[in-house]
Structure formats: structure tokens, C-alpha cells
Coordinates of C-alpha atoms and ligand atoms in Angstrom, one line a residue:
X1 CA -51.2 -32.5 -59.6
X2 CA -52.9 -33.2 -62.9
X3 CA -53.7 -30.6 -65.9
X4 CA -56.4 -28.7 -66.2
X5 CA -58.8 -29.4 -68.2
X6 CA -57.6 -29.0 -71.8
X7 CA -61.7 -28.6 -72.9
X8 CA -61.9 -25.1 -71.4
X9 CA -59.3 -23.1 -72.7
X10 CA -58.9 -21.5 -76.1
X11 CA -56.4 -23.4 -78.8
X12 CA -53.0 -21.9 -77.9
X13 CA -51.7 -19.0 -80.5
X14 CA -49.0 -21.2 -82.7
X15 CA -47.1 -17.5 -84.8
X16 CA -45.6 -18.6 -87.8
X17 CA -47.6 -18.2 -89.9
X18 CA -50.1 -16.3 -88.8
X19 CA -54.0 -17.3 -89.4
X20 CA -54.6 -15.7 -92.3
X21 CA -56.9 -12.5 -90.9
X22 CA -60.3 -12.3 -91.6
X23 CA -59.8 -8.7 -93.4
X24 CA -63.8 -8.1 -92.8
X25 CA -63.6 -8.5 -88.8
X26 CA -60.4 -6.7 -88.4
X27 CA -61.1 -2.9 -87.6
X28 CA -58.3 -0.5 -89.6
X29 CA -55.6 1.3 -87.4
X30 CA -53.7 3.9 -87.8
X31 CA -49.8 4.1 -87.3
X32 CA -48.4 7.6 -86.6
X33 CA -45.0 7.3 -86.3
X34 CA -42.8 10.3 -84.3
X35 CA -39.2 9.0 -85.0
X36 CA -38.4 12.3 -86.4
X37 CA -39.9 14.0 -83.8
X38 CA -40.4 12.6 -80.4
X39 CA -37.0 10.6 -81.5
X40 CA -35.4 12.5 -82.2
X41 CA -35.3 14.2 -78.6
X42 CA -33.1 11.3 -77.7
X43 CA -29.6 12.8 -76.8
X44 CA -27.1 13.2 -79.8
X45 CA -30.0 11.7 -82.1
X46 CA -29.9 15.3 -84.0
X47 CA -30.3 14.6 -87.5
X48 CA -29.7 16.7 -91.0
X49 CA -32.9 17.3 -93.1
X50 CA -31.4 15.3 -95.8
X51 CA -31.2 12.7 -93.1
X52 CA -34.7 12.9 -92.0
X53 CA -35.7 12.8 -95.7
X54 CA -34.2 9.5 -95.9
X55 CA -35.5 8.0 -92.9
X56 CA -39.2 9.1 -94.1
X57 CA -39.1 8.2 -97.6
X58 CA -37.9 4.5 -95.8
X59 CA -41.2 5.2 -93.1
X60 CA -43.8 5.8 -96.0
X61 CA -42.6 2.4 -97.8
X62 CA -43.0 0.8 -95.0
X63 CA -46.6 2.2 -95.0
X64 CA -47.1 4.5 -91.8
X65 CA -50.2 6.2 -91.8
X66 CA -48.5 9.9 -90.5
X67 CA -45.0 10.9 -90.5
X68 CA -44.2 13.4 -87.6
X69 CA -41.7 15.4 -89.1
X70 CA -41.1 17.8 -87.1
X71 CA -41.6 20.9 -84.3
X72 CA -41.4 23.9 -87.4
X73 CA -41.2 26.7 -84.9
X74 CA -37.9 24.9 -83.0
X75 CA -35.4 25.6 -85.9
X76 CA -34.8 26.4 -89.0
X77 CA -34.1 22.9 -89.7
X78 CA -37.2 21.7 -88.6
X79 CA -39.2 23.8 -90.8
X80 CA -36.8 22.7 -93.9
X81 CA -37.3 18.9 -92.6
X82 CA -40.6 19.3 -92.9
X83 CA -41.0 20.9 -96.1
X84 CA -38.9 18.6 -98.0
X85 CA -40.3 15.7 -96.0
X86 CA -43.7 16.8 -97.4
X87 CA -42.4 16.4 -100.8
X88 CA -40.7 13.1 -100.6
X89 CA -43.6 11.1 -99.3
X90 CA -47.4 10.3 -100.2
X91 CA -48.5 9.7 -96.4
X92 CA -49.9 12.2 -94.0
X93 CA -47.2 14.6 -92.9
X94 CA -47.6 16.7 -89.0
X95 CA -46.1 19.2 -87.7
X96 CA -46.3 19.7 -83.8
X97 CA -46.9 23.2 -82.0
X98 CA -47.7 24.7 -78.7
X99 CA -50.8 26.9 -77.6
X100 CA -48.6 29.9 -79.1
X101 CA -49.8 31.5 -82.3
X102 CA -46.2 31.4 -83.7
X103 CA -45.7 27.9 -83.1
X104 CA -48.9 27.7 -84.9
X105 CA -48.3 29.8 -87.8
X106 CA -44.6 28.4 -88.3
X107 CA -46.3 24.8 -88.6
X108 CA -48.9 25.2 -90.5
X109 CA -46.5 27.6 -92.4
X110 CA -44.1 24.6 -92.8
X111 CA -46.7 22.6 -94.1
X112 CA -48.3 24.8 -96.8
X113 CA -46.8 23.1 -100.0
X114 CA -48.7 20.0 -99.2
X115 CA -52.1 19.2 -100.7
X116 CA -55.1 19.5 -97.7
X117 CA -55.7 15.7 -97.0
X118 CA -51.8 15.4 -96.0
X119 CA -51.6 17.8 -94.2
X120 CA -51.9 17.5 -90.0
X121 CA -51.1 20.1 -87.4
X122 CA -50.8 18.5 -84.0
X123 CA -51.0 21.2 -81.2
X124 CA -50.4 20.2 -77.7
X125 CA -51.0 21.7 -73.9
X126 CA -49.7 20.2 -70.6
X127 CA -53.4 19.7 -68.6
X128 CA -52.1 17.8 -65.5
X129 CA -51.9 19.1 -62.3
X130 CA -48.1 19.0 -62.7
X131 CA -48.3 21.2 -66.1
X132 CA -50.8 23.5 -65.4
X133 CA -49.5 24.3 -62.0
X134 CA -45.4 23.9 -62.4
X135 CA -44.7 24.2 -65.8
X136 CA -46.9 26.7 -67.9
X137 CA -48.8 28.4 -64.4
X138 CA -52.4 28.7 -65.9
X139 CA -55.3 27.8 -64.3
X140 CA -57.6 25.2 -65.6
X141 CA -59.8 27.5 -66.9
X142 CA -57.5 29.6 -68.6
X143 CA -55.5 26.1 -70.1
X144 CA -59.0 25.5 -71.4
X145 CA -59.6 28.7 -73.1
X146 CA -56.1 28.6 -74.5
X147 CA -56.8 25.0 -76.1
X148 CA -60.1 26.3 -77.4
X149 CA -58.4 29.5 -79.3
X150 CA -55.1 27.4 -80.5
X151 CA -57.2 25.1 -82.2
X152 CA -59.8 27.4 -83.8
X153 CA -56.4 29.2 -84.7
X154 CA -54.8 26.3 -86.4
X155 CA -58.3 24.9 -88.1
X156 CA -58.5 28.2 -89.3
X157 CA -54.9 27.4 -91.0
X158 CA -54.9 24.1 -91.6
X159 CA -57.6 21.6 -92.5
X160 CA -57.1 19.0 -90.3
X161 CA -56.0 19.5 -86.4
X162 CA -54.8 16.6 -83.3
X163 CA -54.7 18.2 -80.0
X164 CA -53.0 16.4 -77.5
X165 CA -53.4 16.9 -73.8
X166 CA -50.0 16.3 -72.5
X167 CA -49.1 14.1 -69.2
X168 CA -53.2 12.8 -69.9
X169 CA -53.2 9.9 -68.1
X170 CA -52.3 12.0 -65.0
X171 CA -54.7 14.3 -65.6
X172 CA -58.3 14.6 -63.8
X173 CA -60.6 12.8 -66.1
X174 CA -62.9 15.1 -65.9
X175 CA -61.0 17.9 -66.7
X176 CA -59.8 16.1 -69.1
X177 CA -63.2 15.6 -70.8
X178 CA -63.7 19.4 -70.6
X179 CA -60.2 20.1 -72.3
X180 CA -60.7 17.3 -75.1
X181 CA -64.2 18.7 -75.6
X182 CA -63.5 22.2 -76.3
X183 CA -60.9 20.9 -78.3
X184 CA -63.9 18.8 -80.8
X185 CA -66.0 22.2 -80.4
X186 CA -62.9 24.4 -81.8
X187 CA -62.7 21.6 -84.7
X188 CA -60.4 19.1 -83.9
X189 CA -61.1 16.4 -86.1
X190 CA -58.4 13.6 -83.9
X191 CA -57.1 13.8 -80.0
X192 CA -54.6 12.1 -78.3
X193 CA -54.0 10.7 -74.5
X194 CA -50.5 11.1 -74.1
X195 CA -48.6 8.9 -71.2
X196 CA -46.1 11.6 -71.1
X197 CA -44.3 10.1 -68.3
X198 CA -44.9 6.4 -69.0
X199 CA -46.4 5.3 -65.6
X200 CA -49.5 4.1 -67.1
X201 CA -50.0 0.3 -67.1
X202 CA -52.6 -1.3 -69.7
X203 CA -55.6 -1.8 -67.5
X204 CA -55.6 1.7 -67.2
X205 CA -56.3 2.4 -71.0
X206 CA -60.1 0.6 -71.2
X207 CA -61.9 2.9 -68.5
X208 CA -60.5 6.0 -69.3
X209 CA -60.9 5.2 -73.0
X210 CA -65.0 4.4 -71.9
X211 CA -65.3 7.4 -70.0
X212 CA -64.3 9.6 -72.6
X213 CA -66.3 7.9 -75.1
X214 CA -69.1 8.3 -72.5
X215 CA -68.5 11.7 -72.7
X216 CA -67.5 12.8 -75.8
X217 CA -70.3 11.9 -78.4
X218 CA -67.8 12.5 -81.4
X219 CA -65.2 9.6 -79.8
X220 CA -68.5 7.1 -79.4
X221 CA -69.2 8.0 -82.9
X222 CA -66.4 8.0 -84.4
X223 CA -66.3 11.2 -85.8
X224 CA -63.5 12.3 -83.7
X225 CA -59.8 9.6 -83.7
X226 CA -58.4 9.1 -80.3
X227 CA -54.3 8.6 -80.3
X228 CA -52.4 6.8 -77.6
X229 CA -48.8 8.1 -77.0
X230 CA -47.2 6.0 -74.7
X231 CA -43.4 6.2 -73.1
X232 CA -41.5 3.0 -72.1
X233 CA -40.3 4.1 -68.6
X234 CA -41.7 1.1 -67.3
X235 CA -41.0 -0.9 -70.1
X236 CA -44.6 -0.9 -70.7
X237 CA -44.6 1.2 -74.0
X238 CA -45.6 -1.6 -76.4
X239 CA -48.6 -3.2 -74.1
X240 CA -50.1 -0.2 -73.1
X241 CA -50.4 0.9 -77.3
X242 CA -51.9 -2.3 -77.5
X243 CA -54.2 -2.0 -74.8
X244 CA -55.2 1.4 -75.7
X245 CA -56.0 0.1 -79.2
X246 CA -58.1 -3.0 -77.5
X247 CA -59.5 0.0 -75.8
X248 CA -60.9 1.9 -79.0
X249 CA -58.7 4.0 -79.6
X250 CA -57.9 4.9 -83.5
X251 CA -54.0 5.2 -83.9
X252 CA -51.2 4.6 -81.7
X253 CA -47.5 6.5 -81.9
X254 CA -44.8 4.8 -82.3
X255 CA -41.0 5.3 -83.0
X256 CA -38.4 3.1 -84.5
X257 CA -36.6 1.0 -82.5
X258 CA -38.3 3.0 -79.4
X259 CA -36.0 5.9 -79.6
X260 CA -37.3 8.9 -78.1
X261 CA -37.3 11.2 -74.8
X262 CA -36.0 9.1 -71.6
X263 CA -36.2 5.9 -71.6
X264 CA -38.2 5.9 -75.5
X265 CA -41.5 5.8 -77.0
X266 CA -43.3 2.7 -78.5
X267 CA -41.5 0.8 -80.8
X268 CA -42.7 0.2 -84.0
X269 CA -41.7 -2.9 -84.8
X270 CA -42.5 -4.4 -81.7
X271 CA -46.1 -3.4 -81.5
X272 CA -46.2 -4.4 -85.8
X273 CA -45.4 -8.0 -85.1
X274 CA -47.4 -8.2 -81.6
X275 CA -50.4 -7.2 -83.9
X276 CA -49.5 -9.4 -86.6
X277 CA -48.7 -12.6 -84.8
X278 CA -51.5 -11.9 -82.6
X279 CA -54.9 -11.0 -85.0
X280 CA -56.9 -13.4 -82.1
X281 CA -55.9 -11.1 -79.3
X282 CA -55.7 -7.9 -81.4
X283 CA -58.1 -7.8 -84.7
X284 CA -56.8 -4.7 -86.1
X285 CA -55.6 -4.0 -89.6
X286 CA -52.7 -1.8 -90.5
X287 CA -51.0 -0.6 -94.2
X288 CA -47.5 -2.1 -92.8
X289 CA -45.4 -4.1 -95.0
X290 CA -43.5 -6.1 -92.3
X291 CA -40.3 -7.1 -94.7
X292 CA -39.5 -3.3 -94.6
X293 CA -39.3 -3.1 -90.6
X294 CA -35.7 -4.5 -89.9
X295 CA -34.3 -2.2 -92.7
X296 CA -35.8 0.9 -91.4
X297 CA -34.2 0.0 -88.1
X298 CA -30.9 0.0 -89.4
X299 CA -31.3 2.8 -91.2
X300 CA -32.8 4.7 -88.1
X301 CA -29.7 3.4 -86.2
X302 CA -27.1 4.2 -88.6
X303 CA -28.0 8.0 -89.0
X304 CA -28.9 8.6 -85.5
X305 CA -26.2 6.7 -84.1
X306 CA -28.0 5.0 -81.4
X307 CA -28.0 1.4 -81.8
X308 CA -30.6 -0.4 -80.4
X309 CA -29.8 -2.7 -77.6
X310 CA -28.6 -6.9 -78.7
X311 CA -31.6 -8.1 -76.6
X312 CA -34.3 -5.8 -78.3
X313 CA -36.8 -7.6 -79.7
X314 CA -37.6 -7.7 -83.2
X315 CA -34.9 -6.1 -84.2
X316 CA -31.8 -6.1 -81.6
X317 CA -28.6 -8.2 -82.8
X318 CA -29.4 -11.5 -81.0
X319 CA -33.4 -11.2 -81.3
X320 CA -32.6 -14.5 -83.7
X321 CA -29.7 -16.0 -81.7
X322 CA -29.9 -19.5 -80.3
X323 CA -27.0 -20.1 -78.0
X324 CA -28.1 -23.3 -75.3
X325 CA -27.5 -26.4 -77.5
X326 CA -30.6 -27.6 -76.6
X327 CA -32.3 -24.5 -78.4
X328 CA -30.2 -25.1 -81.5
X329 CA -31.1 -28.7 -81.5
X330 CA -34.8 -27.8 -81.7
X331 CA -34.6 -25.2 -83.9
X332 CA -32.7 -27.4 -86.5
X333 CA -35.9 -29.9 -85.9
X334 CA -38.3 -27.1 -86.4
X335 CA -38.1 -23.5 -86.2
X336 CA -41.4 -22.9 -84.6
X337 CA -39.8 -25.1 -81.0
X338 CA -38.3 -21.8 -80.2
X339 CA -39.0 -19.2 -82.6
X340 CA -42.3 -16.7 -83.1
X341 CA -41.2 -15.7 -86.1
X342 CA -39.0 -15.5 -89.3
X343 CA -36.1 -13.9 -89.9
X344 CA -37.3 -13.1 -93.6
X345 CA -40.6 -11.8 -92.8
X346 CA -39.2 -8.8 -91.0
X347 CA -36.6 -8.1 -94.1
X348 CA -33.7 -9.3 -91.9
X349 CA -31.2 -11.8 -93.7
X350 CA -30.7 -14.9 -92.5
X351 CA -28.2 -15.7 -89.7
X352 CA -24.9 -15.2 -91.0
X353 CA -23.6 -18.0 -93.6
X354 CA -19.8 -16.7 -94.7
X355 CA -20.3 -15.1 -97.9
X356 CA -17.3 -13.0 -100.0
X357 CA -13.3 -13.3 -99.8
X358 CA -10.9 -11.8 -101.6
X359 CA -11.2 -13.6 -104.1
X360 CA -14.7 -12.7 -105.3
X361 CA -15.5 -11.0 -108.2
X362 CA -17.1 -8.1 -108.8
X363 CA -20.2 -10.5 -110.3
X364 CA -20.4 -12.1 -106.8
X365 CA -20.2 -8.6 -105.4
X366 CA -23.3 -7.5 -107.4
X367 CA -25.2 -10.7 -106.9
X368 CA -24.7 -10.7 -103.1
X369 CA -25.9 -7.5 -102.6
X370 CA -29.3 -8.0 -105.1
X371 CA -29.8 -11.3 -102.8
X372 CA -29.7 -8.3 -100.0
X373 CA -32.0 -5.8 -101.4
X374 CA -29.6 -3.3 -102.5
X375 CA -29.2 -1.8 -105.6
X376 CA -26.7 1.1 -106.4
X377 CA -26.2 3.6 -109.6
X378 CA -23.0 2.3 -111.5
X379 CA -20.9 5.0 -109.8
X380 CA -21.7 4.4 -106.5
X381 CA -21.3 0.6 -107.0
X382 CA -17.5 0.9 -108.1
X383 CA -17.1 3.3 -105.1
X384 CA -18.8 0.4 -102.9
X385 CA -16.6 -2.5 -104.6
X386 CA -13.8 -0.4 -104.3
X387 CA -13.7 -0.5 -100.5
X388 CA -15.2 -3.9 -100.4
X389 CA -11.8 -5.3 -102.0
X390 CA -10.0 -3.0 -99.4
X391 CA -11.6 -4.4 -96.6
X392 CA -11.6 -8.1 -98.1
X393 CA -7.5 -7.6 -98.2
X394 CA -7.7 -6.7 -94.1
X395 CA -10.3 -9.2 -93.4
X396 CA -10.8 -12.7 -94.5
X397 CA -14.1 -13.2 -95.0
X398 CA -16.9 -10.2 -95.5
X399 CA -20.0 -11.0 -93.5
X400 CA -23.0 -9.4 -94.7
X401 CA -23.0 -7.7 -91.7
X402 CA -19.1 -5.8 -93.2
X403 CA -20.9 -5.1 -96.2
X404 CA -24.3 -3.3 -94.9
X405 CA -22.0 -1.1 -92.4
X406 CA -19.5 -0.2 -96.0
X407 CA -22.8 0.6 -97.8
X408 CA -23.8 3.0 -94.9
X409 CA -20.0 4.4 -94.4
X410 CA -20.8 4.9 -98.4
X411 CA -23.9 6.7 -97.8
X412 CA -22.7 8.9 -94.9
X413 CA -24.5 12.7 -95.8
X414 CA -22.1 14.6 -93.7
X415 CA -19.8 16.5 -96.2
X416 CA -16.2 16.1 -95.6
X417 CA -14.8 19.2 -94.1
X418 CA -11.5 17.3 -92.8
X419 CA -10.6 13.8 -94.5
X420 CA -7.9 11.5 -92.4
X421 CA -5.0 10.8 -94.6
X422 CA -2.8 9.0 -92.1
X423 CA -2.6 8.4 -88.7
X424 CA 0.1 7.0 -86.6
X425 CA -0.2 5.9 -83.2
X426 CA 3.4 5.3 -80.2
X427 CA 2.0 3.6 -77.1
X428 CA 3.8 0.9 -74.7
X429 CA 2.7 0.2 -71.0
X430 CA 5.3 2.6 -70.5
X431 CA 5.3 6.1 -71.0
X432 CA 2.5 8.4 -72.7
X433 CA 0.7 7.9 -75.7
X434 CA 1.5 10.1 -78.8
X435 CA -0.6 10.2 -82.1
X436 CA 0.4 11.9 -85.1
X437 CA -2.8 12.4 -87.3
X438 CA -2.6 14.1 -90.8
X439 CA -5.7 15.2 -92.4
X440 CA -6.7 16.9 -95.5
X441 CA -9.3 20.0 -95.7
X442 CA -9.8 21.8 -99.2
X443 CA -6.4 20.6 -101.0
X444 CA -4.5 21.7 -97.8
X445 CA -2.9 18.7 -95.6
X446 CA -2.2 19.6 -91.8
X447 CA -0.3 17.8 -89.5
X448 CA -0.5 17.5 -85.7
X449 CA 1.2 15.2 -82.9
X450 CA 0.0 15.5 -79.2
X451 CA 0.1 13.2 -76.2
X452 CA -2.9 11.5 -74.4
X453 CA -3.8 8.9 -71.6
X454 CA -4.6 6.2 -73.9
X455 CA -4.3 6.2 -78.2
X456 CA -7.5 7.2 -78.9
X457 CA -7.3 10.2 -76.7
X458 CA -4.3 11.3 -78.2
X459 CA -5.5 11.4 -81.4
X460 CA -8.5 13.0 -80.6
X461 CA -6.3 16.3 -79.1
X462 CA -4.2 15.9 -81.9
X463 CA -7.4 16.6 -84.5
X464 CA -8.3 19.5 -81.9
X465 CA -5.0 20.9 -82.5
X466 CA -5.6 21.1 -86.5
X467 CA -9.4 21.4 -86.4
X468 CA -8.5 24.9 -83.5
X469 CA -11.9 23.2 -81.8
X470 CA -11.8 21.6 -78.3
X471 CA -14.1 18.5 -78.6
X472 CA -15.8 17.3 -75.1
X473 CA -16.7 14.1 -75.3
X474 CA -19.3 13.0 -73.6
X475 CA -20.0 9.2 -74.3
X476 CA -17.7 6.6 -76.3
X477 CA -18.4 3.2 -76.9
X478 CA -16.7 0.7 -79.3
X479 CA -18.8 -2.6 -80.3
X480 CA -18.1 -5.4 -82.6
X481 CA -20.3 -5.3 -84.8
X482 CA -19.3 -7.8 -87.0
X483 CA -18.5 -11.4 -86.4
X484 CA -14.4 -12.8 -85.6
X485 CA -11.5 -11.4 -84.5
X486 CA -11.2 -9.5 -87.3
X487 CA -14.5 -8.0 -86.9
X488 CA -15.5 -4.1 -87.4
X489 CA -14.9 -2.3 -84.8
X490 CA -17.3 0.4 -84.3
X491 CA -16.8 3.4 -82.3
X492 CA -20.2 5.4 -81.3
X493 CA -19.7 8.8 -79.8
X494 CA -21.4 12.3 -78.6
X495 CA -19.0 15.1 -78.2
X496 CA -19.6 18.8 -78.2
X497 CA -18.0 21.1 -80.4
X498 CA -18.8 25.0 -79.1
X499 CA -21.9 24.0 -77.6
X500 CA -23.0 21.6 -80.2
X501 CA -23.8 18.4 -79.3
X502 CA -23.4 16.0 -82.2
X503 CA -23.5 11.8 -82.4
X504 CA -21.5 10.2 -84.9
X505 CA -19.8 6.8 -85.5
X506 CA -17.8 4.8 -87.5
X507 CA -16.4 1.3 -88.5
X508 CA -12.7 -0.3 -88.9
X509 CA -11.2 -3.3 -88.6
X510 CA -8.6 -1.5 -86.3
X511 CA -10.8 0.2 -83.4
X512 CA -8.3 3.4 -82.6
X513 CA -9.1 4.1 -86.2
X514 CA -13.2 3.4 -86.3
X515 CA -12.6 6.1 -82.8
X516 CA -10.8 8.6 -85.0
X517 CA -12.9 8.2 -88.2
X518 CA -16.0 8.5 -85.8
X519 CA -14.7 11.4 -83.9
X520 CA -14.0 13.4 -87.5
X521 CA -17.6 12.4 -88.8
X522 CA -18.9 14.8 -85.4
X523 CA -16.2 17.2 -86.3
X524 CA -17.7 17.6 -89.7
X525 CA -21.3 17.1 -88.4
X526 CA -20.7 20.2 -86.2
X527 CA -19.1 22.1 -89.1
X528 CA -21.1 21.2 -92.0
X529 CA -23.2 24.2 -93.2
X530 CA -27.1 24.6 -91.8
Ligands
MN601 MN1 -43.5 12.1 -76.2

């Protein structure tokens, strides 16, 4: 066997740093990211308007191009979300309808306060075989008159329209040509192939993407944007974006941390450091600011909940972990043996050195979290140092890790309808389980004991007993999420309350409290006031 020859083949890509980019060769791409939409059709992900207000304000400094923020004619919620979310950001705000003039009116209704360039309404209609015949029962012809009326409707509200053909890449391409076309004709000004049910692959993005330029003379142009929208459900989310943008087309969407319907959508800050650590392969220029990617994702997993898994990349808990001693060894050599990228560049702090005790001061305090990015209002500060000495009594040593999941206990927007004041816990191998919980609502303290099969469960039947709502729980999970045996606990749960399903979790050094803590943050997610 001998090599190849070396003479043939490109240089190899190196990452870290990147070549600097060429800005003039590099063709501008936009980001449209869905979190608070498409994501927010994971289970449990609901979130509070104040909520998605937070998570957008974090999107736009992160510099997405358009903020989904919402399906207005869904809720009441949605069409507050999207109002407000209009208000607290400078990007491109959409709102999403159907082919129904309601849906229509209610988005563009939603989206009214905003000046004209910000505003997008993004109307969408199944054209596959498997929506037009199972799902909505039109016939082609009729799904094509539809699209042509709901987007002269919503041009006719709303400056600037996307139509989507849903489940697109299992649609007939020439059908699909028809549909996109009466869709330019009725004045939409951007389209987007959908892989609604993520079986695409990449090589399938540059013919259909030709074809339709082929066909549409507004897409060869450039006149009109074409969107990818691609699902993960073969874990091939992130390539196929990249692909389609290879492709030509104009914008991909994306969610953070890939959260989304099934098995996700494309994940932002996977397909922002493919594009960045590969310009040679990719030459496309986006307005994101990488050092802001790792704390959107916490701040997307803290308030929905859902925490991505310790093997994502980018931005999963060991995405930076070196565990064979041989790894370690060449790391400490040079980081580049075995690592694509820094830490720092996606805003993540470095791997854990040990950091505050007990003994430090409330100058350290403040200085550790400025070395972190955080700044508070006095108030909220003492608040924050308050518990940090609490926990630095229970724990040794606070990790940053302890102090990030304080700071988002701190920022929790739920509004206390039931505080726990104490809770006592009997169990031995032997014999059942009793909890005694005592919680405070309005001034009033309320006491209840019950049995269960295990601690947690009876504590959780002894809050039913105060709270006079049965809680079915429907997932439960406890994770360490900091480092030691005296780690955080933290307990992640969905549970239903009278129908509504609500996500919620908590942290502790003791996990039967993080589970009790968590399971009263859904109580009071279920019971705060719409
Ligand atoms: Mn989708």
C-alpha cells in the first residue's frame, strides 16, 4: 500500500482559526430561525410570551435574519408573543398561517404594529400527494387556486409574503413548479421547500433547486428567495441546510439546539459553525455573532425545559470533553490535535477550573460572574448572592456550572402561586413512603402528608392534596448537572394539570427536593394567569 498522491488533492481544512473569508466572494445568507415556532411544537416546550420575548431579544443579538414568532391564529398567546416580540427586536419578525382567511387576517393582524420592511407573513399549504389527498382532500387544482387567493389575500395585507409548500420534497416537481409559480404571480416575494418529514438526503437539494430555477424565472433571477426547512429524522437536518444553500437557495431555517416537531429541525449552531469553519466548502456570509450561540442555548434549554442531549455538538455538555488519556495528552500539546474549535468562540466558558467557596466575598462573587458575562441590577444581585452563600454552605465548591443554573432559578417568569416552605420526607426499605410538604399561597400556609411508592411520589400526592389538582406525570428525569457528589440535582418534568400539559424543572443539591421544586414550578406554570 503506499499513499496517494499528496499533489492531487486540495490542502486539508485545518478549523481553528478559520481563513479569514474573502467577504467579496462569499454570497450573503439568510438565517430564519423557528425556535419559537416550529420549536416550540416539541412536547412540553410551551412557553409564556414573556418567555418567548426573552428567547428573541437573545436571537436578534445573536443576529438572525427573521424571528418566527409565532402561529397568531392558534392562541391568544401567540398573537400576544408576537406582538411584543415585534417590539423587542430590530430583525424581521413572521407570523405563520394556513390557506384560511382568518389565519391570514389574525397574522397579519398580529403583526400590524411593526414598520413594513419587518414585517413577514409566511402562509403555508400541504401540496404532496399525502396532503392534498389525506389531509386537507383538495385536488391539485383546487390546492392551486387556494395558494393563488391566500397569498394575493395576505400581499394585499402585508407587504411582504413566504409561501411554503409543505412536505415539498415529496411533492411532484412539477406540480410543484405550478404551485410555487402561482404563488410569485399572487406576489410572493420568498418561497420555501420544506422537508416536512425529513427523508430528504443532500444530493437531493441541487436538482430540484435547478429545476425550479429552470422554471421559475424569478428564483434564476433572484428576485424571488428560496427557503430550505429541513427535519432531522434522519439525522440529516444540518447537511441537507447546507446542501440546499450549496444548491442556491437564499435562507435556511433553523432552530436552537434542533428543538422542534419529532425528532427537531436544523440546529442553529450546528449549521453556524459548519459554515464558519468551513468558508472553502460553503462561501456564504451570515450577520451571526458566534460568541452569542452557546448562551442562547442555555437560555432556550432553561425555559423550555428540554435539554439538549451531552453528545450534541456544539453545544451538548461533553461537545468539549476529552476523556481517553491519549486525547488529553494531545490536547495539552495543542488544541487543534483533537479539537475544531474553541470553547470561547462559541461564548461557552472554559472547561470547569473550581472557582468560589464559602469563603468568597461578595467582590469575588461580582467579578466571577463579569468574567461570565453577567451583569445584574443591584437588587437582583443581592437576591443572587444571597442564595449563592446558601448554596456555598451545602456545597463546597460552586462550579460555574451551580452559579449559571442559580441565575436561571433567579430568573424563573413563572409567578409563584404556591412557594415550598418545608418538606419532610419518612422512607426505609421497609414500609411506604410518607412526605409531609408545607407550602405557602397568598400569606396562607397549608399542610398535607400522604403516602407514595417512592419519596418523590409521595410528595408529589401530597402537593395534589393542597394544590385540589391531580398532576399526571408524564416524563421525569433527574440529571447531574453539575460536577461532584455534591452536584445539582436537576429534576425535568412534563405533567398535566386538567388537560394542560406543562414542562418545568428545577435544581438542588438534594434531588427529592430539585423533583418537588420542579413539580411546583408546572403547578404554577398551569396556574399562572394567560
Ligand atoms: Mn417544520
Amino acid at each position: 500500500m503506499h499513499a496517494p498522491d499528496s499533489s492531487q488533492l486540495p490542502p486539508p481544512p485545518m478549523a481553528i482559526p478559520p481563513p479569514p473569508p474573502a467577504q467579496a466572494t462569499l454570497r450573503t445568507v439568510r438565517i430564519f430561525d423557528t425556535t419559537l415556532r416550529d420549536g416550540e411544537q416539541c412536547p412540553g416546550a410551551t412557553l409564556f410570551p414573556t418567555e418567548k420575548v426573552r428567547i428573541a431579544r437573545q436571537l436578534d443579538r445573536l443576529g438572525v435574519d427573521i424571528i418566527e414568532a409565532g402561529f397568531p391564529s392558534s392562541s391568544q398567546d401567540d398573537r400576544e408573543a408576537v406582538r411584543r416580540i415585534g417590539e423587542a427586536v430590530g430583525c424581521q419578525v413572521a407570523a405563520l398561517a394556513r390557506c384560511v382567511p382568518d389565519d391570514i387576517r389574525a397574522a397579519a393582524d398580529s403583526l400590524s404594529g411593526l414598520p413594513e420592511e419587518r414585517r413577514v407573513l409566511h402562509v403555508f399549504l400541504g401540496t404532496s400527494v399525502f396532503q392534498l389527498q389525506y389531509k386537507l382532500r383538495l385536488s391539485q387544482a383546487e390546492a392551486l387556486r387556494l395558494v393563488a387567493e391566500s397569498v394575493a389575500q395576505a400581499r394585499s395585507l402585508c407587504p411582504h409574503v413566504l409561501f411554503s409548500a409543505e412536505d415539498a420534497m415529496r411533492t411532484d416537481p412539477a406540480y410543484l413548479v405550478d404551485v410555487l409559480s402561482a404563488a410569485v404571480a399572487s406576489g410572493a416575494q420568498a418561497l420555501t421547500i420544506p422537508d416536512t418529514v425529513g427523508l430528504a438526503i443532500p444530493a437531493d437539494f441541487a436538482p430540484l433547486v435547478s429545476f425550479l430555477r429552470s422554471r421559475i424565472p424569478e428564483l434564476a433571477s433572484g428576485a424571488v428567495g428560496l427557503h430550505a426547512h429541513c427535519h432531522n429524522d434522519l439525522g440529516l437536518a444540518t447537511a441537507n441546510s447546507l446542501a440546499a444553500l450549496a444548491a442556491g437557495c437564499t435562507a435556511v431555517h433553523v432552530t436552537v439546539n434542533g428543538i422542534g416537531e419529532r425528532a427537531g429541525n436544523c440546529p442553529l449552531e450546528e449549521l453556524a459553525m459548519a459554515l464558519r469553519l468551513r468558508p472553502d466548502a460553503y462561501p456564504f456570509a451570515t450577520r451571526l455573532r458566534p460568541s452569542e450561540l452557546y448562551p442562547t442555548s442555555r437560555l432556550v434549554s432553561s425555559l423550555t425545559a428540554i435539554l439538549p442531549q451531552p453528545h450534541k455538538p456544539v453545544v451538548g455538555a461533553n461537545a468539549f470533553a476529552h476523556e481517553a488519556g491519549i486525547h488529553q495528552d494531545g490536547l495539552l500539546k495543542e488544541p487543534r490535535t483533537y479539537q475544531i474549535m474553541e470553547p470561547a468562540t462559541i461564548g461557552r466558558p472554559g472547561r470547569a477550573e473550581l472557582v468560589l467557596g464559602r469563603h468568597s466575598g461578595r467582590a469575588g462573587f461580582i467579578d466571577h460572574l463579569t468574567r461570565l458575562g453577567i451583569s445584574l441590577p443591584p437588587d437582583r444581585l443581592q437576591d443572587l448572592y444571597a442564595s449563592f452563600q446558601e448554596l456555598a454552605e451545602k456545597k463546597r465548591i460552586v462550579y460555574d456550572d451551580d452559579l449559571l443554573e442559580l441565575l436561571r432559578e433567579h430568573s424563573n417568569a413563572v409567578p409563584a402561586v404556591y412557594v415550598l416552605r418545608s418538606l419532610a420526607i419518612s422512607a426505609a426499605t421497609n414500609g411506604t413512603p410518607q412526605a409531609t410538604v408545607v407550602l405557602e399561597n397568598d400569606g396562607q400556609t397549608f399542610t398535607a402528608a400522604a403516602p407514595g411508592n417512592g419519596p418523590v411520589d409521595a410528595a408529589f400526592h401530597a402537593i395534589d392534596h393542597i394544590s385540589g389538582l391531580v398532576g399526571e406525570l408524564h416524563s421525569f428525569t433527574i440529571n447531574a448537572v453539575t460536577r461532584g457528589h455534591d452536584a445539582l440535582g436537576e429534576a425535568s418534568l412534563t405533567v398535566s394539570f386538567a388537560n394542560h400539559t406543562v414542562a418545568a424543572k428545577a435544581s438542588d443539591t438534594d434531588i427529592v427536593t430539585a423533583s418537588v421544586k420542579a413539580y411546583l414550578n408546572a403547578l404554577n406554570r398551569a396556574l399562572a394567569p394567560r
